[in-house]
Amino acid sequence: MYLEKINSPADVKKLSVAEMNELSHEIRQVLLQKLSAHGGHFGPNFGMVEATIALHYVFHSPEDKIVFDVSHQSYVHKMLTGRKDAFLHAEQYDEVSGYSEPMESVHDHFVMGHTSTSVSLAGGLVKGRDLTGKGGNVIAVIGDGSLSGGEALEGLDYAAELGTNFIIIVNDNQMSIAENHGGLYRNLQELRESNGQCPCNLFRAMGLDYLYVNEGNNVEALIKAFQQVKDIDHPVVVHINTLKGKGYAPAEKDKETYHWTMPFNPETGVVFHPSEEPQDYADLTACYLLRRMQEDRRIVAISAGTPTVMGFTPDRRKAAGKQFVDVGIAEEHAVALASGIAKNGGKPLFGVYSTFIQRAYDQISQDLCINRNPAVLLVFWGSLSAMNDVTHLCFFDIPLLSNIPNLVYLAPTCREEYMAMLEWSIRQNEHPVAIRVPATELAYGYRPVDADYSRLNRYQTVRKGSRVAILGLGSFFRLAEETAALLKEQKGIEATLINPRYITGVDEALMEELKADHELVVTLEDGVLDGGFGEKIARYFGCSPIKVLNFGAQKEFVDRFDVQEFLEKNHLTAPQIAADILQQLA
Amino acid sequence: MYLEKINSPADVKKLSVAEMNELSHEIRQVLLQKLSAHGGHFGPNFGMVEATIALHYVFHSPEDKIVFDVSHQSYVHKMLTGRKDAFLHAEQYDEVSGYSEPMESVHDHFVMGHTSTSVSLAGGLVKGRDLTGKGGNVIAVIGDGSLSGGEALEGLDYAAELGTNFIIIVNDNQMSIAENHGGLYRNLQELRESNGQCPCNLFRAMGLDYLYVNEGNNVEALIKAFQQVKDIDHPVVVHINTLKGKGYAPAEKDKETYHWTMPFNPETGVVFHPSEEPQDYADLTACYLLRRMQEDRRIVAISAGTPTVMGFTPDRRKAAGKQFVDVGIAEEHAVALASGIAKNGGKPLFGVYSTFIQRAYDQISQDLCINRNPAVLLVFWGSLSAMNDVTHLCFFDIPLLSNIPNLVYLAPTCREEYMAMLEWSIRQNEHPVAIRVPATELAYGYRPVDADYSRLNRYQTVRKGSRVAILGLGSFFRLAEETAALLKEQKGIEATLINPRYITGVDEALMEELKADHELVVTLEDGVLDGGFGEKIARYFGCSPIKVLNFGAQKEFVDRFDVQEFLEKNHLTAPQIAADILQQLA
């Protein structure tokens, strides 16, 4: 076995082409074994095996610096840079993260996870190198799917100005997470079909030199190309044509499913679900929208390269026809597009992960909210318990969105409430609306919910009590109920239970009412505290004798954390909250 | 005179070419008169006279919808769509805003002001039109300078997918605010030099049809081109070559100065300064950095298309050489570039207006702060009193940045403090740092300031008093001093005066100390309250008997507002604050 003897890129350099081909085969076997047992990004890594081997054969990392966009396709890079044991031995599987991590290795330069950042970050390495008079190659690796992102296009446009050694490898596997969207993909196709020769060339139009490698999964061809550009004195794009999922037939056939997989049966390729019930707000959303779309041709669902976040599988996308739009990885454009659609008579809904809405603050503020166009943003997975890679945290959407005037950000607590808010947001025409889709399992609340949310910032008193009022926002409403139950059980306190519904405003009338017979107001939010919901309530009661206790997460980045430990650290369990409340009562 | 008879685009259609040429001349005279007296965007509008006339001659606004990027160049459009009086008569000059405004006219479709949004917004109008089965052309007008922005590139990439009538006019005047930066500008030059024929064509590479007009200031040539694309059934780019500032020799000669001007002498072109003293933190910054750059070759200043925000005039940019980088309008890239530079040994500082940093939230969070790379962000004009166009408000940078872990956001109160923080931020290597440059006149504080800010979140007690503690953040420290003086004068109260310095953290030790002998803690911040600094203090004292009063702006968008009225509405004057404080004291 060759892989077992690779402790650093130096060991790759000792291999012959035949041995590197054998190594490719071994790597795929190892990946198949780990990913089928453990889950992870499958197709992207299978497609990048030969290119990664060739990179480490030709270049001298870390003097030569390689930056992988998103870095979900850098498992092979990790295997070749001293971290093979995390792939060979099941008990060590979790020793590496799923993304680039400088703390693991000098061969990783940034913590990464969002798309379209590699060219800009690597451009910074280029400029830093040149300012400090250092040597070495700088190489950015970016997939074609990431090219639609504004930051990537900005980075490419600027690369030519840098004017010194800068190698940008475009890994063209003709896929994003789903299929690609955007005019530039036709140009990539032209380039592939003309073996890189067609005169109209996006990269040259951006001022960059260019080289095409048709056999992007052929180690020898790749080594030849990389050697050609090694130590080059100006920026160049090396466009390689690869096959996503290469080497595992089910993945080659169904590229979308195998982008990222849960554990699956490696013999049959059948993906099995984990024991806990899958979250299904996505399915609910898609089925509901498909039905409404048939009744109302103005309704259009928008995705920025992640269609299944809102349940739009390939079949459902087909069923929706022109009423489903995927703009590729381009969240900023998605928001502005939605604003324009709403302005011109359509009813748009943009579904996006909380972590990726971070890309579109200015567009939400300017393009959408200043214009008060009635588009709908469906923010999925906003929660402390949703994703636990540091670059995919979904902690910050409440502070991010809540300071934008004119936006109505709603937090449903249960299935019925989500459906009601969704329907209202489509029917109404006055406000840009965002809905924080619960990141919990699909659950009924068995409580009455409003159909109309036009009278803004009116919270719902679910149960009237006294002394303590608990405002349980969105997915934390259940935590509020559990806490109230403990207070009753432990001290006979009948806490007032409030479902705020509106993240973006304070129900002043209700807050005034509370003053009569409450000593303490408690807020629970499933996100970071700084800039969040609870602080607005604290400000409201600033000069009142009423105490305010805010629960949420402290402001920090965490990676691959244990959710339960993290919640406990932040006192986000019912027993802890009840204890903290009792401490405050006279 | 022709202009006086134009009340709508229908009146433009009645003119002959000779009459339209006469109209162009009149428009320039009127613009010169208004702008030399009143100030405004000069060069962009002079360059767009013929194109705007031709647009309204050929198309039927508002059934045909025209969207101007940024919309700073839409003065002529306003003149031709019923708003000429705001340009002809001095007493009516302020009846129109400097940007697109739907409330003024059905011919304006969005409130706009940030760059690079038109193609995406217009794309939305296209989709809305198609979903609702309407007719009409949709036209986006975008300057070459805006093309470097990620949102614009995302929009262009997606336009081809829309597949129906969509006309994108690229107004190529070879300028951004300053000179252009980016590889794509070489392609624009090739296109101009080959009369649109060269095979390598950025727009075709994005999947778009393409037409070139060399004489972009010739009404007849423009009409011919626009008629060619009118009612076209697919997306097309019309690339027009214009001269920024055309028709006024000083503006043709010095395009950067005449992008936007204060009132000036129309005979000589000499720009005179208004009576109040110009803000000079920009000059201070540039001179300081130039000096440090000579000592330390690692220091590099970065701008995203607005070099003079940090004082880098053309001469100073030249002097800085490779240590000044302008990435064009590409704030996201600027942040990631800075992160990469810091990672690879450089000392980068990115200077940017508060309103435009809104473009880069995700990059600051992900590319910079998760990586803890020690780059510096200089945020200029963060204040309620800085810019008063709704699309350029500088109200939101504190909420935007303060929820990002690892970022140290400093608020200097005076000149000495800014200099000290600037020097520290460059010398240190542990943190990504942002500094909220005072948006006031350059003033000394005559107080001792720290040189080292490494011990985070330690506020500075400027004067120890009792009963009331006033935390005056950054530019509002002086307001705190004035308020304290009034409290002393009116009621003999010696308020404690605190300069927090650190926006991103709470000095818990000091807050605990205050509990001993204070009833009330007051916060003053020059920005919106939601998600801001004061709310963190309110949360801290939530369960304490100490009252907290937060001053700042309510969450709303305001346009062309009177600053004094706005501050008073928000109780942001010393007498009002003192009165509110006294109301809270027992």
PDB file of N, CA, C and O in Angstrom, chain B residues 349-397:
ATOM      1  N   LEU B 349      -4.316  47.674   5.847  1.00  0.00           N
ATOM      2  CA  LEU B 349      -5.393  48.492   6.413  1.00  0.00           C
ATOM      3  C   LEU B 349      -6.380  48.800   5.287  1.00  0.00           C
ATOM      4  O   LEU B 349      -5.992  49.384   4.279  1.00  0.00           O
ATOM      5  N   PHE B 350      -7.622  48.422   5.461  1.00  0.00           N
ATOM      6  CA  PHE B 350      -8.659  48.663   4.463  1.00  0.00           C
ATOM      7  C   PHE B 350      -9.512  49.830   4.935  1.00  0.00           C
ATOM      8  O   PHE B 350     -10.178  49.733   5.974  1.00  0.00           O
ATOM      9  N   GLY B 351      -9.489  50.930   4.191  1.00  0.00           N
ATOM     10  CA  GLY B 351     -10.273  52.112   4.543  1.00  0.00           C
ATOM     11  C   GLY B 351     -11.556  52.144   3.733  1.00  0.00           C
ATOM     12  O   GLY B 351     -11.525  52.010   2.512  1.00  0.00           O
ATOM     13  N   VAL B 352     -12.694  52.324   4.402  1.00  0.00           N
ATOM     14  CA  VAL B 352     -13.977  52.190   3.711  1.00  0.00           C
ATOM     15  C   VAL B 352     -15.060  52.981   4.440  1.00  0.00           C
ATOM     16  O   VAL B 352     -15.025  53.120   5.656  1.00  0.00           O
ATOM     17  N   TYR B 353     -16.004  53.535   3.707  1.00  0.00           N
ATOM     18  CA  TYR B 353     -17.139  54.217   4.326  1.00  0.00           C
ATOM     19  C   TYR B 353     -18.001  53.212   5.089  1.00  0.00           C
ATOM     20  O   TYR B 353     -18.217  52.090   4.619  1.00  0.00           O
ATOM     21  N   SER B 354     -18.554  53.649   6.190  1.00  0.00           N
ATOM     22  CA  SER B 354     -19.462  52.816   6.977  1.00  0.00           C
ATOM     23  C   SER B 354     -20.566  52.211   6.104  1.00  0.00           C
ATOM     24  O   SER B 354     -20.903  51.045   6.236  1.00  0.00           O
ATOM     25  N   THR B 355     -21.109  53.002   5.204  1.00  0.00           N
ATOM     26  CA  THR B 355     -22.223  52.494   4.405  1.00  0.00           C
ATOM     27  C   THR B 355     -21.789  51.352   3.488  1.00  0.00           C
ATOM     28  O   THR B 355     -22.549  50.427   3.222  1.00  0.00           O
ATOM     29  N   PHE B 356     -20.551  51.390   3.033  1.00  0.00           N
ATOM     30  CA  PHE B 356     -20.103  50.362   2.087  1.00  0.00           C
ATOM     31  C   PHE B 356     -19.537  49.128   2.771  1.00  0.00           C
ATOM     32  O   PHE B 356     -19.452  48.070   2.165  1.00  0.00           O
ATOM     33  N   ILE B 357     -19.146  49.234   4.034  1.00  0.00           N
ATOM     34  CA  ILE B 357     -18.682  48.042   4.754  1.00  0.00           C
ATOM     35  C   ILE B 357     -19.840  47.068   4.863  1.00  0.00           C
ATOM     36  O   ILE B 357     -19.634  45.871   5.083  1.00  0.00           O
ATOM     37  N   GLN B 358     -21.069  47.539   4.667  1.00  0.00           N
ATOM     38  CA  GLN B 358     -22.239  46.665   4.695  1.00  0.00           C
ATOM     39  C   GLN B 358     -22.139  45.548   3.652  1.00  0.00           C
ATOM     40  O   GLN B 358     -22.803  44.525   3.761  1.00  0.00           O
ATOM     41  N   ARG B 359     -21.327  45.768   2.648  1.00  0.00           N
ATOM     42  CA  ARG B 359     -21.160  44.770   1.600  1.00  0.00           C
ATOM     43  C   ARG B 359     -20.370  43.559   2.073  1.00  0.00           C
ATOM     44  O   ARG B 359     -20.385  42.514   1.429  1.00  0.00           O
ATOM     45  N   ALA B 360     -19.656  43.662   3.178  1.00  0.00           N
ATOM     46  CA  ALA B 360     -18.636  42.658   3.461  1.00  0.00           C
ATOM     47  C   ALA B 360     -18.796  41.913   4.777  1.00  0.00           C
ATOM     48  O   ALA B 360     -17.832  41.383   5.299  1.00  0.00           O
ATOM     49  N   TYR B 361     -20.019  41.844   5.300  1.00  0.00           N
ATOM     50  CA  TYR B 361     -20.222  41.193   6.595  1.00  0.00           C
ATOM     51  C   TYR B 361     -19.664  39.766   6.609  1.00  0.00           C
ATOM     52  O   TYR B 361     -18.891  39.381   7.491  1.00  0.00           O
ATOM     53  N   ASP B 362     -20.054  38.978   5.610  1.00  0.00           N
ATOM     54  CA  ASP B 362     -19.655  37.569   5.635  1.00  0.00           C
ATOM     55  C   ASP B 362     -18.146  37.423   5.527  1.00  0.00           C
ATOM     56  O   ASP B 362     -17.562  36.536   6.133  1.00  0.00           O
ATOM     57  N   GLN B 363     -17.520  38.307   4.765  1.00  0.00           N
ATOM     58  CA  GLN B 363     -16.075  38.208   4.592  1.00  0.00           C
ATOM     59  C   GLN B 363     -15.357  38.619   5.879  1.00  0.00           C
ATOM     60  O   GLN B 363     -14.343  38.043   6.252  1.00  0.00           O
ATOM     61  N   ILE B 364     -15.897  39.629   6.563  1.00  0.00           N
ATOM     62  CA  ILE B 364     -15.288  40.028   7.830  1.00  0.00           C
ATOM     63  C   ILE B 364     -15.426  38.883   8.830  1.00  0.00           C
ATOM     64  O   ILE B 364     -14.478  38.542   9.544  1.00  0.00           O
ATOM     65  N   SER B 365     -16.606  38.266   8.854  1.00  0.00           N
ATOM     66  CA  SER B 365     -16.832  37.175   9.795  1.00  0.00           C
ATOM     67  C   SER B 365     -15.990  35.954   9.455  1.00  0.00           C
ATOM     68  O   SER B 365     -15.249  35.432  10.281  1.00  0.00           O
ATOM     69  N   GLN B 366     -16.106  35.501   8.217  1.00  0.00           N
ATOM     70  CA  GLN B 366     -15.488  34.237   7.819  1.00  0.00           C
ATOM     71  C   GLN B 366     -14.017  34.348   7.446  1.00  0.00           C
ATOM     72  O   GLN B 366     -13.161  33.667   7.996  1.00  0.00           O
ATOM     73  N   ASP B 367     -13.778  35.208   6.425  1.00  0.00           N
ATOM     74  CA  ASP B 367     -12.430  35.256   5.868  1.00  0.00           C
ATOM     75  C   ASP B 367     -11.447  35.883   6.851  1.00  0.00           C
ATOM     76  O   ASP B 367     -10.275  35.502   6.894  1.00  0.00           O
ATOM     77  N   LEU B 368     -11.927  36.842   7.610  1.00  0.00           N
ATOM     78  CA  LEU B 368     -11.024  37.560   8.502  1.00  0.00           C
ATOM     79  C   LEU B 368     -11.094  37.074   9.941  1.00  0.00           C
ATOM     80  O   LEU B 368     -10.076  36.641  10.493  1.00  0.00           O
ATOM     81  N   CYS B 369     -12.273  37.124  10.559  1.00  0.00           N
ATOM     82  CA  CYS B 369     -12.331  36.904  12.004  1.00  0.00           C
ATOM     83  C   CYS B 369     -12.247  35.460  12.454  1.00  0.00           C
ATOM     84  O   CYS B 369     -11.643  35.184  13.479  1.00  0.00           O
ATOM     85  N   ILE B 370     -12.838  34.534  11.715  1.00  0.00           N
ATOM     86  CA  ILE B 370     -12.667  33.131  12.109  1.00  0.00           C
ATOM     87  C   ILE B 370     -11.176  32.801  12.054  1.00  0.00           C
ATOM     88  O   ILE B 370     -10.661  32.045  12.864  1.00  0.00           O
ATOM     89  N   ASN B 371     -10.490  33.406  11.107  1.00  0.00           N
ATOM     90  CA  ASN B 371      -9.061  33.180  10.948  1.00  0.00           C
ATOM     91  C   ASN B 371      -8.192  34.045  11.857  1.00  0.00           C
ATOM     92  O   ASN B 371      -6.975  33.853  11.899  1.00  0.00           O
ATOM     93  N   ARG B 372      -8.813  34.979  12.571  1.00  0.00           N
ATOM     94  CA  ARG B 372      -8.080  35.862  13.488  1.00  0.00           C
ATOM     95  C   ARG B 372      -6.851  36.503  12.819  1.00  0.00           C
ATOM     96  O   ARG B 372      -5.815  36.673  13.470  1.00  0.00           O
ATOM     97  N   ASN B 373      -6.950  36.841  11.541  1.00  0.00           N
ATOM     98  CA  ASN B 373      -5.799  37.466  10.914  1.00  0.00           C
ATOM     99  C   ASN B 373      -5.767  38.949  11.268  1.00  0.00           C
ATOM    100  O   ASN B 373      -6.799  39.626  11.241  1.00  0.00           O
ATOM    101  N   PRO B 374      -4.602  39.477  11.635  1.00  0.00           N
ATOM    102  CA  PRO B 374      -4.517  40.838  12.172  1.00  0.00           C
ATOM    103  C   PRO B 374      -4.545  41.926  11.104  1.00  0.00           C
ATOM    104  O   PRO B 374      -3.600  42.679  10.942  1.00  0.00           O
ATOM    105  N   ALA B 375      -5.651  42.007  10.371  1.00  0.00           N
ATOM    106  CA  ALA B 375      -5.821  43.111   9.437  1.00  0.00           C
ATOM    107  C   ALA B 375      -6.570  44.228  10.152  1.00  0.00           C
ATOM    108  O   ALA B 375      -7.168  44.010  11.204  1.00  0.00           O
ATOM    109  N   VAL B 376      -6.525  45.425   9.574  1.00  0.00           N
ATOM    110  CA  VAL B 376      -7.180  46.584  10.182  1.00  0.00           C
ATOM    111  C   VAL B 376      -8.239  47.132   9.228  1.00  0.00           C
ATOM    112  O   VAL B 376      -7.975  47.298   8.039  1.00  0.00           O
ATOM    113  N   LEU B 377      -9.430  47.377   9.757  1.00  0.00           N
ATOM    114  CA  LEU B 377     -10.483  48.014   8.971  1.00  0.00           C
ATOM    115  C   LEU B 377     -10.678  49.420   9.516  1.00  0.00           C
ATOM    116  O   LEU B 377     -10.934  49.598  10.705  1.00  0.00           O
ATOM    117  N   LEU B 378     -10.520  50.419   8.671  1.00  0.00           N
ATOM    118  CA  LEU B 378     -10.768  51.802   9.094  1.00  0.00           C
ATOM    119  C   LEU B 378     -12.141  52.197   8.566  1.00  0.00           C
ATOM    120  O   LEU B 378     -12.326  52.345   7.355  1.00  0.00           O
ATOM    121  N   VAL B 379     -13.073  52.313   9.474  1.00  0.00           N
ATOM    122  CA  VAL B 379     -14.454  52.611   9.093  1.00  0.00           C
ATOM    123  C   VAL B 379     -14.675  54.111   9.206  1.00  0.00           C
ATOM    124  O   VAL B 379     -14.662  54.684  10.307  1.00  0.00           O
ATOM    125  N   PHE B 380     -14.873  54.735   8.048  1.00  0.00           N
ATOM    126  CA  PHE B 380     -15.012  56.192   8.011  1.00  0.00           C
ATOM    127  C   PHE B 380     -16.485  56.611   7.991  1.00  0.00           C
ATOM    128  O   PHE B 380     -17.339  55.920   7.433  1.00  0.00           O
ATOM    129  N   TRP B 381     -16.738  57.753   8.605  1.00  0.00           N
ATOM    130  CA  TRP B 381     -18.032  58.421   8.568  1.00  0.00           C
ATOM    131  C   TRP B 381     -19.128  57.664   9.314  1.00  0.00           C
ATOM    132  O   TRP B 381     -20.305  57.932   9.102  1.00  0.00           O
ATOM    133  N   GLY B 382     -18.753  56.763  10.195  1.00  0.00           N
ATOM    134  CA  GLY B 382     -19.775  56.091  10.990  1.00  0.00           C
ATOM    135  C   GLY B 382     -20.383  57.117  11.930  1.00  0.00           C
ATOM    136  O   GLY B 382     -19.745  57.544  12.883  1.00  0.00           O
ATOM    137  N   SER B 383     -21.622  57.528  11.660  1.00  0.00           N
ATOM    138  CA  SER B 383     -22.241  58.593  12.437  1.00  0.00           C
ATOM    139  C   SER B 383     -23.647  58.837  11.920  1.00  0.00           C
ATOM    140  O   SER B 383     -23.962  58.534  10.771  1.00  0.00           O
ATOM    141  N   LEU B 384     -24.478  59.427  12.768  1.00  0.00           N
ATOM    142  CA  LEU B 384     -25.825  59.802  12.333  1.00  0.00           C
ATOM    143  C   LEU B 384     -25.788  61.080  11.506  1.00  0.00           C
ATOM    144  O   LEU B 384     -26.726  61.400  10.791  1.00  0.00           O
ATOM    145  N   SER B 385     -24.704  61.811  11.633  1.00  0.00           N
ATOM    146  CA  SER B 385     -24.622  63.118  10.969  1.00  0.00           C
ATOM    147  C   SER B 385     -23.756  63.122   9.724  1.00  0.00           C
ATOM    148  O   SER B 385     -23.446  64.180   9.207  1.00  0.00           O
ATOM    149  N   ALA B 386     -23.351  61.950   9.261  1.00  0.00           N
ATOM    150  CA  ALA B 386     -22.386  61.925   8.164  1.00  0.00           C
ATOM    151  C   ALA B 386     -23.061  62.131   6.805  1.00  0.00           C
ATOM    152  O   ALA B 386     -23.003  63.191   6.219  1.00  0.00           O
ATOM    153  N   MET B 387     -23.671  61.093   6.303  1.00  0.00           N
ATOM    154  CA  MET B 387     -24.321  61.212   4.996  1.00  0.00           C
ATOM    155  C   MET B 387     -25.830  61.184   5.215  1.00  0.00           C
ATOM    156  O   MET B 387     -26.319  60.460   6.081  1.00  0.00           O
ATOM    157  N   ASN B 388     -26.562  61.953   4.402  1.00  0.00           N
ATOM    158  CA  ASN B 388     -27.999  61.911   4.663  1.00  0.00           C
ATOM    159  C   ASN B 388     -28.875  61.516   3.466  1.00  0.00           C
ATOM    160  O   ASN B 388     -30.055  61.816   3.422  1.00  0.00           O
ATOM    161  N   ASP B 389     -28.261  60.809   2.508  1.00  0.00           N
ATOM    162  CA  ASP B 389     -29.092  60.133   1.503  1.00  0.00           C
ATOM    163  C   ASP B 389     -29.449  58.780   2.073  1.00  0.00           C
ATOM    164  O   ASP B 389     -28.584  58.087   2.607  1.00  0.00           O
ATOM    165  N   VAL B 390     -30.684  58.363   1.919  1.00  0.00           N
ATOM    166  CA  VAL B 390     -31.115  57.106   2.532  1.00  0.00           C
ATOM    167  C   VAL B 390     -30.239  55.927   2.141  1.00  0.00           C
ATOM    168  O   VAL B 390     -30.054  54.992   2.925  1.00  0.00           O
ATOM    169  N   THR B 391     -29.682  55.964   0.931  1.00  0.00           N
ATOM    170  CA  THR B 391     -28.880  54.809   0.520  1.00  0.00           C
ATOM    171  C   THR B 391     -27.424  54.937   0.928  1.00  0.00           C
ATOM    172  O   THR B 391     -26.606  54.090   0.589  1.00  0.00           O
ATOM    173  N   HIS B 392     -27.088  55.998   1.642  1.00  0.00           N
ATOM    174  CA  HIS B 392     -25.710  56.158   2.098  1.00  0.00           C
ATOM    175  C   HIS B 392     -25.626  56.405   3.593  1.00  0.00           C
ATOM    176  O   HIS B 392     -24.643  56.927   4.096  1.00  0.00           O
ATOM    177  N   LEU B 393     -26.680  56.024   4.316  1.00  0.00           N
ATOM    178  CA  LEU B 393     -26.666  56.213   5.757  1.00  0.00           C
ATOM    179  C   LEU B 393     -25.511  55.429   6.366  1.00  0.00           C
ATOM    180  O   LEU B 393     -25.216  54.313   5.944  1.00  0.00           O
ATOM    181  N   CYS B 394     -24.895  56.028   7.364  1.00  0.00           N
ATOM    182  CA  CYS B 394     -23.763  55.396   8.053  1.00  0.00           C
ATOM    183  C   CYS B 394     -24.151  55.066   9.491  1.00  0.00           C
ATOM    184  O   CYS B 394     -23.360  55.244  10.420  1.00  0.00           O
ATOM    185  N   PHE B 395     -25.384  54.583   9.657  1.00  0.00           N
ATOM    186  CA  PHE B 395     -25.968  54.359  10.985  1.00  0.00           C
ATOM    187  C   PHE B 395     -25.702  52.973  11.540  1.00  0.00           C
ATOM    188  O   PHE B 395     -25.912  52.747  12.727  1.00  0.00           O
ATOM    189  N   PHE B 396     -25.382  52.018  10.675  1.00  0.00           N
ATOM    190  CA  PHE B 396     -25.549  50.606  11.032  1.00  0.00           C
ATOM    191  C   PHE B 396     -24.257  49.824  11.277  1.00  0.00           C
ATOM    192  O   PHE B 396     -24.304  48.621  11.518  1.00  0.00           O
ATOM    193  N   ASP B 397     -23.104  50.476  11.220  1.00  0.00           N
ATOM    194  CA  ASP B 397     -21.879  49.699  11.317  1.00  0.00           C
ATOM    195  C   ASP B 397     -21.668  49.093  12.695  1.00  0.00           C
ATOM    196  O   ASP B 397     -21.077  48.015  12.816  1.00  0.00           O
TER     197      ASP B 397
END
